[in-house]
Amino acid sequence: MRRQGLLLLAAWLGSFWLFAQQSGWKHALSYVASKNQTPIFERNTLWELVWQHLNLCLFSMLLVMIIGLPLALFVTRSYGKPFLGLVSNTVNIGQIFPPTAVLFLFLPIFGFGPTAAIIALFIYGLLPTVRGGLLGLSTIPEDQSNAALGCGMNAWQILWRLEFPQALPSILAGLRTSLILIIATATVAPLVGTGGLGVPIIAGLSTNNVALVLEGALPVALIAVLADMTVRWLEQVLVRWA
Amino acid sequence: MIKLEHVVKAYGEQEVLKDISFEIAKGELVVLIGPSGCGKSTLLRLINRMIELSGGRILIKDRDTRTLDPVSLRLGIGYVIQSIGLFSHMTIFENVEVVPSLLQQNKKLRRERARELLDMMGLEPAQYGQRYPKELSGGQQQRVGIARAIAADPEIMLMDEPFSAVDPITREQLQDHFLGLKTQIDKTIVFVTHDVDEAVKLGDRICILNQGLVQQIDSPKALLHKPANDFVASFLGEDRELKRLSRIPVTDVMRSGAHPEARTIEKHKSAKDALNRLLAGENSLNVIDDQNSIIGTVNLQDLQG
Ligand SMILES: Nc1ncnc2c1ncn2[C@@H]1O[C@H](COP(=O)(O)OP(=O)(O)OP(=O)(O)O)[C@@H](O)[C@H]1O
Ligand SMILES: [Mg+2]
């Protein structure tokens, strides 16, 4: 487990080193670009695009956690039960719309810029986390809740000592899905005038330039895979009892 | 120590417990027994207020449980639940230390105590302490469940079929172990079981429940010798006299003197063991003590009545 952690760390560092090699990418991508086209996005370096992308993902993911987990917690308490249906339906709706539609729906409210993109990504990424939280918190084995109550835990202790650790595997699985979804979906953010790795992709698509599409798509794929592996690793480290 | 006064518990229309009154003295072990669904677990859960009374009252050390804070009430009562319910995300040590940690006892001391208890329950702490519950057999888990309930040294223990998940041989070992333990720990215990033999073996008194009422509550010997009604008689079984003899040490039925040609039986054996030997063809048996000297003699007539 420790070795896996170190390997992951090395993979992240290696990827960032790779993203910093602007001229290297230019050289490599020139093999797929056609003669009169630029092989690489000129206005921003790849390094800048990666950071813009990660920033978008980070903020929307934080929102997902800050709002999604307490929401799941609230509707699994006895006083929040009446809202259970409402919450799970509303969260579902966020995902029924395609991400571009969600983006445009929020355009009139937040205008162009990162806020609209972050809000849209948050709405789009909320479902898996809420689902995971709901699943985990509503399937605590009954004998264990009985034992917790019977040995004298108060509601708060039951939450922290039993429910939260028991729900952790589902919560982490939900967070992982949300994260991957957000990393991939953030590529449409340029439609509302925000940066990120979607910028070269959309520029490439509109000018039929494969090199530009690859410049955006390859790093997104790499980041998504590494993020997935990292959270899976975290699941193993934190949930040794399952 | 525990006093039940006209206890009633209803689920909707169904009155599970209709009118239960009895008292449990300090240091006493009372066994609750009765057919499945007669409300044994319900009665236990009323005592530690996992569920609320529909009528009557329960006093613990002369205080009405409804006036006590349920959480601190439960902290002072060891509870072994019917389905074991070990916390699957905690190690065996952590499980045993749950109540001490809720009471914020010193970490070192509570680990020491956990080792001691696991040892007492016949589980090698070094081998099992760091494992997770799923890595233990059902019987081992039950023992951890008992250790968890005793850990904070509560005065009162509620034990709901604590030996149900094991085979007959292990079960008997656990019972013997528990009897030994009982003399060391001096606790007031309410013990639920399905098993008449277990009740007879462990109980200071046995309380037979049926149809929401106490059918009879008495010492095992009295209960087996004089069942109060037909239900009790048939519930205890046709072999209840044999069960009664199993509770009586052979020294209680022997006469003084010695039979010149008889074989011997050790004094810690039961009257049932003696009967077994006598039925196998011996006329008399001489009872011997630890030094092998004869302290009395017993024959079939001595076992009657
Ligand atoms: N939460 C509940 N809601 C409705 N009925 C219940 C509830 N809990 C128990 N009962 C009913 O109360 C009766 C007594 O249940 P209890 O669990 O006390 O029986 P028991 O004597 O412990 O049985 P067993 O020997 O099978 O464990 C049963 O008929 C059961 O169906
Ligand atoms: Mg029961």
XYZ file of C-alpha atoms in Angstrom, chain A residues 10-188:
179
model
C 5.876 9.610 -8.796
C 3.245 9.347 -11.540
C 1.774 12.735 -10.586
C 5.173 14.419 -10.502
C 6.094 12.806 -13.800
C 2.878 14.031 -15.428
C 3.432 17.582 -14.262
C 6.963 17.485 -15.552
C 5.511 16.340 -18.858
C 2.947 19.173 -18.923
C 5.770 21.670 -18.457
C 7.592 20.529 -21.627
C 6.013 23.096 -23.986
C 8.566 22.657 -26.807
C 8.525 18.900 -26.455
C 4.744 18.831 -26.975
C 5.092 21.192 -29.924
C 7.617 18.892 -31.488
C 5.622 15.746 -30.878
C 2.303 17.216 -31.995
C 3.803 18.566 -35.229
C 3.801 14.968 -36.495
C -0.030 14.880 -36.446
C -0.678 18.508 -37.467
C -1.143 19.256 -41.159
C 1.372 21.501 -42.928
C -0.161 24.961 -42.587
C -1.659 24.444 -39.109
C -0.184 25.309 -35.745
C 0.665 22.082 -33.821
C 0.104 23.694 -30.415
C -2.146 26.292 -28.800
C -0.192 29.552 -28.843
C -2.024 31.965 -26.514
C -1.476 29.868 -23.351
C 1.152 27.321 -22.461
C -0.032 23.785 -21.709
C 1.110 24.308 -18.116
C -1.259 27.281 -17.754
C -4.149 25.357 -19.301
C -3.609 22.423 -16.943
C -3.687 24.709 -13.922
C -6.814 26.496 -15.109
C -8.442 23.111 -15.582
C -7.417 21.830 -12.184
C -8.636 25.024 -10.539
C -12.072 24.635 -12.071
C -12.223 21.020 -10.973
C -10.924 21.759 -7.496
C -13.466 24.463 -6.726
C -16.442 22.582 -8.108
C -15.315 19.420 -6.293
C -15.032 21.360 -3.041
C -18.576 22.616 -3.542
C -19.727 19.067 -4.229
C -18.230 17.889 -0.957
C -19.297 20.853 1.157
C -22.867 20.664 -0.063
C -23.345 17.060 -1.184
C -22.173 15.231 1.933
C -24.106 17.322 4.484
C -27.140 17.009 2.210
C -26.877 13.224 2.259
C -26.352 13.362 6.011
C -29.372 15.593 6.556
C -31.867 13.482 4.641
C -30.761 10.286 6.406
C -31.416 11.775 9.877
C -34.856 11.217 11.362
C -35.705 14.934 11.102
C -34.557 15.114 7.457
C -36.291 11.962 6.200
C -39.238 13.925 4.715
C -36.804 15.581 2.275
C -35.214 12.351 1.101
C -37.363 12.027 -2.038
C -37.074 15.695 -2.926
C -33.290 15.697 -2.654
C -32.634 12.536 -4.602
C -34.985 13.664 -7.397
C -33.528 17.146 -7.620
C -30.015 15.777 -7.744
C -31.065 13.415 -10.513
C -32.399 16.271 -12.605
C -28.966 17.920 -12.559
C -27.636 14.941 -14.450
C -30.459 14.466 -16.919
C -29.419 17.588 -18.839
C -26.285 17.330 -20.928
C -23.440 19.346 -19.400
C -23.488 21.997 -22.121
C -27.182 22.588 -21.437
C -26.474 23.043 -17.732
C -23.749 25.518 -18.648
C -26.051 27.588 -20.816
C -28.884 27.446 -18.299
C -26.687 29.228 -15.802
C -25.306 31.702 -18.276
C -28.027 34.320 -17.666
C -27.533 34.081 -13.922
C -23.774 34.106 -13.556
C -22.735 35.489 -16.943
C -19.556 34.445 -18.725
C -16.623 33.421 -16.592
C -15.407 30.816 -14.123
C -18.309 31.194 -11.670
C -20.843 29.901 -14.174
C -18.534 27.029 -15.100
C -17.884 26.072 -11.490
C -21.569 26.167 -10.583
C -22.497 24.092 -13.599
C -19.786 21.529 -12.897
C -20.890 21.391 -9.292
C -24.487 20.667 -10.275
C -23.365 18.097 -12.755
C -21.014 16.367 -10.318
C -23.324 16.424 -7.294
C -25.310 13.277 -8.035
C -22.707 10.535 -7.517
C -21.515 12.018 -4.237
C -25.020 12.437 -2.835
C -25.893 8.945 -4.056
C -22.812 7.454 -2.422
C -23.501 9.278 0.826
C -27.152 8.218 0.839
C -26.276 4.621 0.093
C -23.588 4.454 2.761
C -25.515 6.215 5.486
C -28.759 4.343 4.910
C -27.287 0.838 4.901
C -25.642 0.682 8.322
C -26.064 -2.944 9.499
C -28.932 -2.974 11.989
C -27.187 -5.174 14.527
C -24.339 -2.672 14.693
C -26.638 0.337 15.180
C -28.391 -1.603 17.909
C -25.099 -2.442 19.566
C -23.970 1.197 19.328
C -27.166 2.446 20.926
C -27.156 -0.321 23.515
C -23.613 0.321 24.697
C -24.431 3.939 25.451
C -23.411 6.039 22.441
C -25.241 9.319 21.931
C -26.409 10.399 18.472
C -23.191 12.283 17.765
C -20.998 9.345 18.800
C -23.074 6.981 16.700
C -22.496 9.252 13.700
C -18.723 9.548 14.127
C -17.889 6.153 15.508
C -20.272 3.996 13.511
C -22.130 5.613 10.646
C -19.392 7.694 9.106
C -16.730 4.952 9.054
C -19.281 2.415 7.827
C -20.412 4.747 5.042
C -16.880 5.720 4.041
C -16.442 3.150 1.249
C -19.641 4.322 -0.489
C -18.801 7.973 0.140
C -15.348 7.604 -1.395
C -16.719 5.689 -4.375
C -19.229 8.506 -4.924
C -16.577 11.193 -4.612
C -14.384 9.343 -7.081
C -17.140 9.183 -9.677
C -17.959 12.870 -9.161
C -14.326 13.798 -9.532
C -13.802 11.913 -12.797
C -17.050 13.307 -14.167
C -15.993 16.841 -13.313
C -12.488 16.468 -14.742
C -13.907 15.241 -18.043
C -16.846 17.651 -18.189
C -14.710 20.698 -17.403
C -13.555 20.538 -21.022
C -16.781 22.295 -22.083
